Amino acid sequence: LASCGLIWEYRELHEFEGFEWDNSQAQTFDFSISEDGNYNIEVIGRHLSGFPFRDLKASIHVNGAETMLEGDLIIPVIGDDDMYVNEGGGDFWDFTFPAFTSTQLPAGKYTATINHTMNQNPLNLMMEIGLQVEKVD
């Protein structure tokens, strides 16, 4: 487990009680960047088998002392072949989606907020949503 921490600058997942994500509960992640550089910021998560939507629509906002990033995301879930497009095991399907790639960030503290923007609310069969920040060489 210790070696996994060397891969990411930050990684955290929030689990949804009852596998429901209500959009009145935006998920907030506080993290620090240790040194100036280029970083990938990825939305990570897990849904259950039966998730009925082809895409997960979401928004992300990242704020720091000198930086503000915003984006609308369309995360692919079901492909043209009607199969889940992500890594699966049993009833669980994990995804990683690049929200911002090779983005210059200064060292400092940041807050990221992720929320779903789907028409269905609460969004059923969502198990977790998270954030992963990785330094790009």
mmCIF file with all atom_site columns, C-alpha atoms in Angstrom:
data_model
loop_
_atom_site.group_PDB
_atom_site.id
_atom_site.type_symbol
_atom_site.label_atom_id
_atom_site.label_alt_id
_atom_site.label_comp_id
_atom_site.label_asym_id
_atom_site.label_entity_id
_atom_site.label_seq_id
_atom_site.pdbx_PDB_ins_code
_atom_site.Cartn_x
_atom_site.Cartn_y
_atom_site.Cartn_z
_atom_site.occupancy
_atom_site.B_iso_or_equiv
_atom_site.pdbx_formal_charge
_atom_site.auth_seq_id
_atom_site.auth_comp_id
_atom_site.auth_asym_id
_atom_site.auth_atom_id
_atom_site.pdbx_PDB_model_num
ATOM 1   C CA . LEU A 1 1   ? 0.000   0.000  0.000   1.00 0.00 ? 1   LEU A CA 1
ATOM 2   C CA . ALA A 1 2   ? 2.846   2.396  0.687   1.00 0.00 ? 2   ALA A CA 1
ATOM 3   C CA . SER A 1 3   ? 4.072   2.179  -2.900  1.00 0.00 ? 3   SER A CA 1
ATOM 4   C CA . CYS A 1 4   ? 0.605   3.094  -4.225  1.00 0.00 ? 4   CYS A CA 1
ATOM 5   C CA . GLY A 1 5   ? 0.907   6.482  -2.505  1.00 0.00 ? 5   GLY A CA 1
ATOM 6   C CA . LEU A 1 6   ? 3.928   7.287  -4.657  1.00 0.00 ? 6   LEU A CA 1
ATOM 7   C CA . ILE A 1 7   ? 1.880   7.058  -7.850  1.00 0.00 ? 7   ILE A CA 1
ATOM 8   C CA . TRP A 1 8   ? -0.535  9.876  -7.017  1.00 0.00 ? 8   TRP A CA 1
ATOM 9   C CA . GLU A 1 9   ? -0.179  13.277 -5.486  1.00 0.00 ? 9   GLU A CA 1
ATOM 10  C CA . TYR A 1 10  ? -3.704  12.742 -4.124  1.00 0.00 ? 10  TYR A CA 1
ATOM 11  C CA . ARG A 1 11  ? -6.391  10.061 -4.355  1.00 0.00 ? 11  ARG A CA 1
ATOM 12  C CA . GLU A 1 12  ? -9.658  9.786  -2.435  1.00 0.00 ? 12  GLU A CA 1
ATOM 13  C CA . LEU A 1 13  ? -13.058 8.160  -2.938  1.00 0.00 ? 13  LEU A CA 1
ATOM 14  C CA . HIS A 1 14  ? -16.373 8.988  -1.250  1.00 0.00 ? 14  HIS A CA 1
ATOM 15  C CA . GLU A 1 15  ? -18.925 6.205  -0.881  1.00 0.00 ? 15  GLU A CA 1
ATOM 16  C CA . PHE A 1 16  ? -22.670 6.784  -1.345  1.00 0.00 ? 16  PHE A CA 1
ATOM 17  C CA . GLU A 1 17  ? -25.013 5.330  1.239   1.00 0.00 ? 17  GLU A CA 1
ATOM 18  C CA . GLY A 1 18  ? -27.630 3.124  -0.373  1.00 0.00 ? 18  GLY A CA 1
ATOM 19  C CA . PHE A 1 19  ? -25.846 3.465  -3.739  1.00 0.00 ? 19  PHE A CA 1
ATOM 20  C CA . GLU A 1 20  ? -27.642 6.782  -4.426  1.00 0.00 ? 20  GLU A CA 1
ATOM 21  C CA . TRP A 1 21  ? -25.990 10.084 -5.317  1.00 0.00 ? 21  TRP A CA 1
ATOM 22  C CA . ASP A 1 22  ? -28.279 13.025 -4.655  1.00 0.00 ? 22  ASP A CA 1
ATOM 23  C CA . ASN A 1 23  ? -27.169 16.143 -6.525  1.00 0.00 ? 23  ASN A CA 1
ATOM 24  C CA . SER A 1 24  ? -27.900 18.214 -3.414  1.00 0.00 ? 24  SER A CA 1
ATOM 25  C CA . GLN A 1 25  ? -24.776 16.514 -2.011  1.00 0.00 ? 25  GLN A CA 1
ATOM 26  C CA . ALA A 1 26  ? -21.867 17.742 -4.115  1.00 0.00 ? 26  ALA A CA 1
ATOM 27  C CA . GLN A 1 27  ? -18.707 15.881 -3.180  1.00 0.00 ? 27  GLN A CA 1
ATOM 28  C CA . THR A 1 28  ? -15.780 18.011 -1.962  1.00 0.00 ? 28  THR A CA 1
ATOM 29  C CA . PHE A 1 29  ? -12.129 17.000 -1.940  1.00 0.00 ? 29  PHE A CA 1
ATOM 30  C CA . ASP A 1 30  ? -9.376  19.038 -0.237  1.00 0.00 ? 30  ASP A CA 1
ATOM 31  C CA . PHE A 1 31  ? -5.847  18.350 -1.428  1.00 0.00 ? 31  PHE A CA 1
ATOM 32  C CA . SER A 1 32  ? -2.390  19.890 -1.628  1.00 0.00 ? 32  SER A CA 1
ATOM 33  C CA . ILE A 1 33  ? 0.109   20.103 -4.459  1.00 0.00 ? 33  ILE A CA 1
ATOM 34  C CA . SER A 1 34  ? 3.658   19.774 -3.120  1.00 0.00 ? 34  SER A CA 1
ATOM 35  C CA . GLU A 1 35  ? 5.502   21.454 -5.996  1.00 0.00 ? 35  GLU A CA 1
ATOM 36  C CA . ASP A 1 36  ? 4.776   23.520 -9.088  1.00 0.00 ? 36  ASP A CA 1
ATOM 37  C CA . GLY A 1 37  ? 4.276   21.373 -12.160 1.00 0.00 ? 37  GLY A CA 1
ATOM 38  C CA . ASN A 1 38  ? 1.962   19.778 -14.677 1.00 0.00 ? 38  ASN A CA 1
ATOM 39  C CA . TYR A 1 39  ? -0.750  17.550 -13.249 1.00 0.00 ? 39  TYR A CA 1
ATOM 40  C CA . ASN A 1 40  ? -3.543  15.316 -14.457 1.00 0.00 ? 40  ASN A CA 1
ATOM 41  C CA . ILE A 1 41  ? -6.776  15.637 -12.492 1.00 0.00 ? 41  ILE A CA 1
ATOM 42  C CA . GLU A 1 42  ? -9.028  12.629 -12.939 1.00 0.00 ? 42  GLU A CA 1
ATOM 43  C CA . VAL A 1 43  ? -12.507 11.773 -11.734 1.00 0.00 ? 43  VAL A CA 1
ATOM 44  C CA . ILE A 1 44  ? -12.648 8.203  -10.494 1.00 0.00 ? 44  ILE A CA 1
ATOM 45  C CA . GLY A 1 45  ? -15.620 6.172  -9.382  1.00 0.00 ? 45  GLY A CA 1
ATOM 46  C CA . ARG A 1 46  ? -17.570 2.977  -9.211  1.00 0.00 ? 46  ARG A CA 1
ATOM 47  C CA . HIS A 1 47  ? -21.068 2.080  -10.320 1.00 0.00 ? 47  HIS A CA 1
ATOM 48  C CA . LEU A 1 48  ? -22.992 -1.145 -10.007 1.00 0.00 ? 48  LEU A CA 1
ATOM 49  C CA . SER A 1 49  ? -24.226 -3.456 -12.738 1.00 0.00 ? 49  SER A CA 1
ATOM 50  C CA . GLY A 1 50  ? -27.572 -2.223 -13.956 1.00 0.00 ? 50  GLY A CA 1
ATOM 51  C CA . PHE A 1 51  ? -26.509 1.406  -14.193 1.00 0.00 ? 51  PHE A CA 1
ATOM 52  C CA . PRO A 1 52  ? -28.802 2.347  -17.082 1.00 0.00 ? 52  PRO A CA 1
ATOM 53  C CA . PHE A 1 53  ? -27.174 5.424  -18.601 1.00 0.00 ? 53  PHE A CA 1
ATOM 54  C CA . ARG A 1 54  ? -24.703 5.474  -21.492 1.00 0.00 ? 54  ARG A CA 1
ATOM 55  C CA . ASP A 1 55  ? -22.887 8.425  -19.905 1.00 0.00 ? 55  ASP A CA 1
ATOM 56  C CA . LEU A 1 56  ? -22.474 9.956  -16.486 1.00 0.00 ? 56  LEU A CA 1
ATOM 57  C CA . LYS A 1 57  ? -22.812 13.732 -16.779 1.00 0.00 ? 57  LYS A CA 1
ATOM 58  C CA . ALA A 1 58  ? -21.061 15.718 -14.070 1.00 0.00 ? 58  ALA A CA 1
ATOM 59  C CA . SER A 1 59  ? -19.410 19.026 -13.295 1.00 0.00 ? 59  SER A CA 1
ATOM 60  C CA . ILE A 1 60  ? -16.084 19.682 -11.613 1.00 0.00 ? 60  ILE A CA 1
ATOM 61  C CA . HIS A 1 61  ? -14.691 22.848 -10.039 1.00 0.00 ? 61  HIS A CA 1
ATOM 62  C CA . VAL A 1 62  ? -11.122 23.104 -8.733  1.00 0.00 ? 62  VAL A CA 1
ATOM 63  C CA . ASN A 1 63  ? -10.119 26.174 -6.736  1.00 0.00 ? 63  ASN A CA 1
ATOM 64  C CA . GLY A 1 64  ? -6.749  27.189 -5.377  1.00 0.00 ? 64  GLY A CA 1
ATOM 65  C CA . ALA A 1 65  ? -5.215  30.476 -4.301  1.00 0.00 ? 65  ALA A CA 1
ATOM 66  C CA . GLU A 1 66  ? -4.057  31.245 -7.864  1.00 0.00 ? 66  GLU A CA 1
ATOM 67  C CA . THR A 1 67  ? -6.078  28.753 -9.912  1.00 0.00 ? 67  THR A CA 1
ATOM 68  C CA . MET A 1 68  ? -9.697  28.128 -10.831 1.00 0.00 ? 68  MET A CA 1
ATOM 69  C CA . LEU A 1 69  ? -10.667 25.290 -13.174 1.00 0.00 ? 69  LEU A CA 1
ATOM 70  C CA . GLU A 1 70  ? -14.210 24.375 -14.230 1.00 0.00 ? 70  GLU A CA 1
ATOM 71  C CA . GLY A 1 71  ? -15.505 21.691 -16.519 1.00 0.00 ? 71  GLY A CA 1
ATOM 72  C CA . ASP A 1 72  ? -18.573 19.803 -17.627 1.00 0.00 ? 72  ASP A CA 1
ATOM 73  C CA . LEU A 1 73  ? -17.848 16.102 -17.956 1.00 0.00 ? 73  LEU A CA 1
ATOM 74  C CA . ILE A 1 74  ? -19.456 13.349 -19.986 1.00 0.00 ? 74  ILE A CA 1
ATOM 75  C CA . ILE A 1 75  ? -18.019 10.117 -18.639 1.00 0.00 ? 75  ILE A CA 1
ATOM 76  C CA . PRO A 1 76  ? -18.652 7.114  -20.937 1.00 0.00 ? 76  PRO A CA 1
ATOM 77  C CA . VAL A 1 77  ? -20.314 4.180  -19.178 1.00 0.00 ? 77  VAL A CA 1
ATOM 78  C CA . ILE A 1 78  ? -21.925 2.034  -21.890 1.00 0.00 ? 78  ILE A CA 1
ATOM 79  C CA . GLY A 1 79  ? -20.355 1.641  -25.335 1.00 0.00 ? 79  GLY A CA 1
ATOM 80  C CA . ASP A 1 80  ? -21.874 1.251  -28.791 1.00 0.00 ? 80  ASP A CA 1
ATOM 81  C CA . ASP A 1 81  ? -21.878 -2.517 -28.237 1.00 0.00 ? 81  ASP A CA 1
ATOM 82  C CA . ASP A 1 82  ? -24.182 -1.994 -25.188 1.00 0.00 ? 82  ASP A CA 1
ATOM 83  C CA . MET A 1 83  ? -21.444 -3.234 -22.838 1.00 0.00 ? 83  MET A CA 1
ATOM 84  C CA . TYR A 1 84  ? -19.886 -1.329 -19.927 1.00 0.00 ? 84  TYR A CA 1
ATOM 85  C CA . VAL A 1 85  ? -16.691 0.315  -21.146 1.00 0.00 ? 85  VAL A CA 1
ATOM 86  C CA . ASN A 1 86  ? -14.755 0.317  -17.878 1.00 0.00 ? 86  ASN A CA 1
ATOM 87  C CA . GLU A 1 87  ? -12.965 -2.150 -15.622 1.00 0.00 ? 87  GLU A CA 1
ATOM 88  C CA . GLY A 1 88  ? -15.390 -4.572 -14.011 1.00 0.00 ? 88  GLY A CA 1
ATOM 89  C CA . GLY A 1 89  ? -15.450 -7.312 -11.456 1.00 0.00 ? 89  GLY A CA 1
ATOM 90  C CA . GLY A 1 90  ? -18.658 -8.997 -10.399 1.00 0.00 ? 90  GLY A CA 1
ATOM 91  C CA . ASP A 1 91  ? -21.287 -6.301 -10.017 1.00 0.00 ? 91  ASP A CA 1
ATOM 92  C CA . PHE A 1 92  ? -18.769 -3.443 -9.642  1.00 0.00 ? 92  PHE A CA 1
ATOM 93  C CA . TRP A 1 93  ? -17.505 -1.267 -12.496 1.00 0.00 ? 93  TRP A CA 1
ATOM 94  C CA . ASP A 1 94  ? -14.647 1.208  -11.946 1.00 0.00 ? 94  ASP A CA 1
ATOM 95  C CA . PHE A 1 95  ? -13.894 4.205  -14.115 1.00 0.00 ? 95  PHE A CA 1
ATOM 96  C CA . THR A 1 96  ? -11.173 6.795  -14.449 1.00 0.00 ? 96  THR A CA 1
ATOM 97  C CA . PHE A 1 97  ? -11.902 9.883  -16.514 1.00 0.00 ? 97  PHE A CA 1
ATOM 98  C CA . PRO A 1 98  ? -9.468  12.735 -17.331 1.00 0.00 ? 98  PRO A CA 1
ATOM 99  C CA . ALA A 1 99  ? -11.067 16.008 -16.214 1.00 0.00 ? 99  ALA A CA 1
ATOM 100 C CA . PHE A 1 100 ? -7.942  18.143 -16.801 1.00 0.00 ? 100 PHE A CA 1
ATOM 101 C CA . THR A 1 101 ? -4.756  16.856 -18.437 1.00 0.00 ? 101 THR A CA 1
ATOM 102 C CA . SER A 1 102 ? -1.230  18.208 -18.148 1.00 0.00 ? 102 SER A CA 1
ATOM 103 C CA . THR A 1 103 ? -2.469  21.323 -16.344 1.00 0.00 ? 103 THR A CA 1
ATOM 104 C CA . GLN A 1 104 ? 0.075   23.679 -14.807 1.00 0.00 ? 104 GLN A CA 1
ATOM 105 C CA . LEU A 1 105 ? -0.625  24.011 -11.076 1.00 0.00 ? 105 LEU A CA 1
ATOM 106 C CA . PRO A 1 106 ? 1.383   25.937 -8.501  1.00 0.00 ? 106 PRO A CA 1
ATOM 107 C CA . ALA A 1 107 ? 2.167   24.357 -5.140  1.00 0.00 ? 107 ALA A CA 1
ATOM 108 C CA . GLY A 1 108 ? -0.572  24.992 -2.614  1.00 0.00 ? 108 GLY A CA 1
ATOM 109 C CA . LYS A 1 109 ? -3.927  23.931 -1.245  1.00 0.00 ? 109 LYS A CA 1
ATOM 110 C CA . TYR A 1 110 ? -6.917  23.158 -3.459  1.00 0.00 ? 110 TYR A CA 1
ATOM 111 C CA . THR A 1 111 ? -10.574 22.263 -3.128  1.00 0.00 ? 111 THR A CA 1
ATOM 112 C CA . ALA A 1 112 ? -12.336 20.259 -5.830  1.00 0.00 ? 112 ALA A CA 1
ATOM 113 C CA . THR A 1 113 ? -16.096 19.829 -6.025  1.00 0.00 ? 113 THR A CA 1
ATOM 114 C CA . ILE A 1 114 ? -17.765 17.149 -8.161  1.00 0.00 ? 114 ILE A CA 1
ATOM 115 C CA . ASN A 1 115 ? -21.499 16.806 -8.692  1.00 0.00 ? 115 ASN A CA 1
ATOM 116 C CA . HIS A 1 116 ? -23.653 14.877 -11.107 1.00 0.00 ? 116 HIS A CA 1
ATOM 117 C CA . THR A 1 117 ? -25.809 16.821 -13.572 1.00 0.00 ? 117 THR A CA 1
ATOM 118 C CA . MET A 1 118 ? -28.067 13.957 -14.631 1.00 0.00 ? 118 MET A CA 1
ATOM 119 C CA . ASN A 1 119 ? -31.831 14.408 -15.065 1.00 0.00 ? 119 ASN A CA 1
ATOM 120 C CA . GLN A 1 120 ? -32.497 11.537 -12.650 1.00 0.00 ? 120 GLN A CA 1
ATOM 121 C CA . ASN A 1 121 ? -32.091 12.492 -9.018  1.00 0.00 ? 121 ASN A CA 1
ATOM 122 C CA . PRO A 1 122 ? -31.051 10.773 -6.920  1.00 0.00 ? 122 PRO A CA 1
ATOM 123 C CA . LEU A 1 123 ? -28.779 8.893  -9.281  1.00 0.00 ? 123 LEU A CA 1
ATOM 124 C CA . ASN A 1 124 ? -29.148 5.207  -8.479  1.00 0.00 ? 124 ASN A CA 1
ATOM 125 C CA . LEU A 1 125 ? -26.506 2.479  -8.612  1.00 0.00 ? 125 LEU A CA 1
ATOM 126 C CA . MET A 1 126 ? -23.583 4.845  -7.960  1.00 0.00 ? 126 MET A CA 1
ATOM 127 C CA . MET A 1 127 ? -21.289 3.405  -5.320  1.00 0.00 ? 127 MET A CA 1
ATOM 128 C CA . GLU A 1 128 ? -18.400 5.908  -5.169  1.00 0.00 ? 128 GLU A CA 1
ATOM 129 C CA . ILE A 1 129 ? -17.023 9.062  -6.715  1.00 0.00 ? 129 ILE A CA 1
ATOM 130 C CA . GLY A 1 130 ? -13.536 10.382 -6.208  1.00 0.00 ? 130 GLY A CA 1
ATOM 131 C CA . LEU A 1 131 ? -10.609 12.454 -7.323  1.00 0.00 ? 131 LEU A CA 1
ATOM 132 C CA . GLN A 1 132 ? -7.113  11.465 -8.380  1.00 0.00 ? 132 GLN A CA 1
ATOM 133 C CA . VAL A 1 133 ? -4.280  13.934 -8.978  1.00 0.00 ? 133 VAL A CA 1
ATOM 134 C CA . GLU A 1 134 ? -1.083  12.752 -10.649 1.00 0.00 ? 134 GLU A CA 1
ATOM 135 C CA . LYS A 1 135 ? 2.081   14.673 -11.497 1.00 0.00 ? 135 LYS A CA 1
ATOM 136 C CA . VAL A 1 136 ? 3.009   14.519 -15.177 1.00 0.00 ? 136 VAL A CA 1
ATOM 137 C CA . ASP A 1 137 ? 6.739   14.153 -15.952 1.00 0.00 ? 137 ASP A CA 1
#
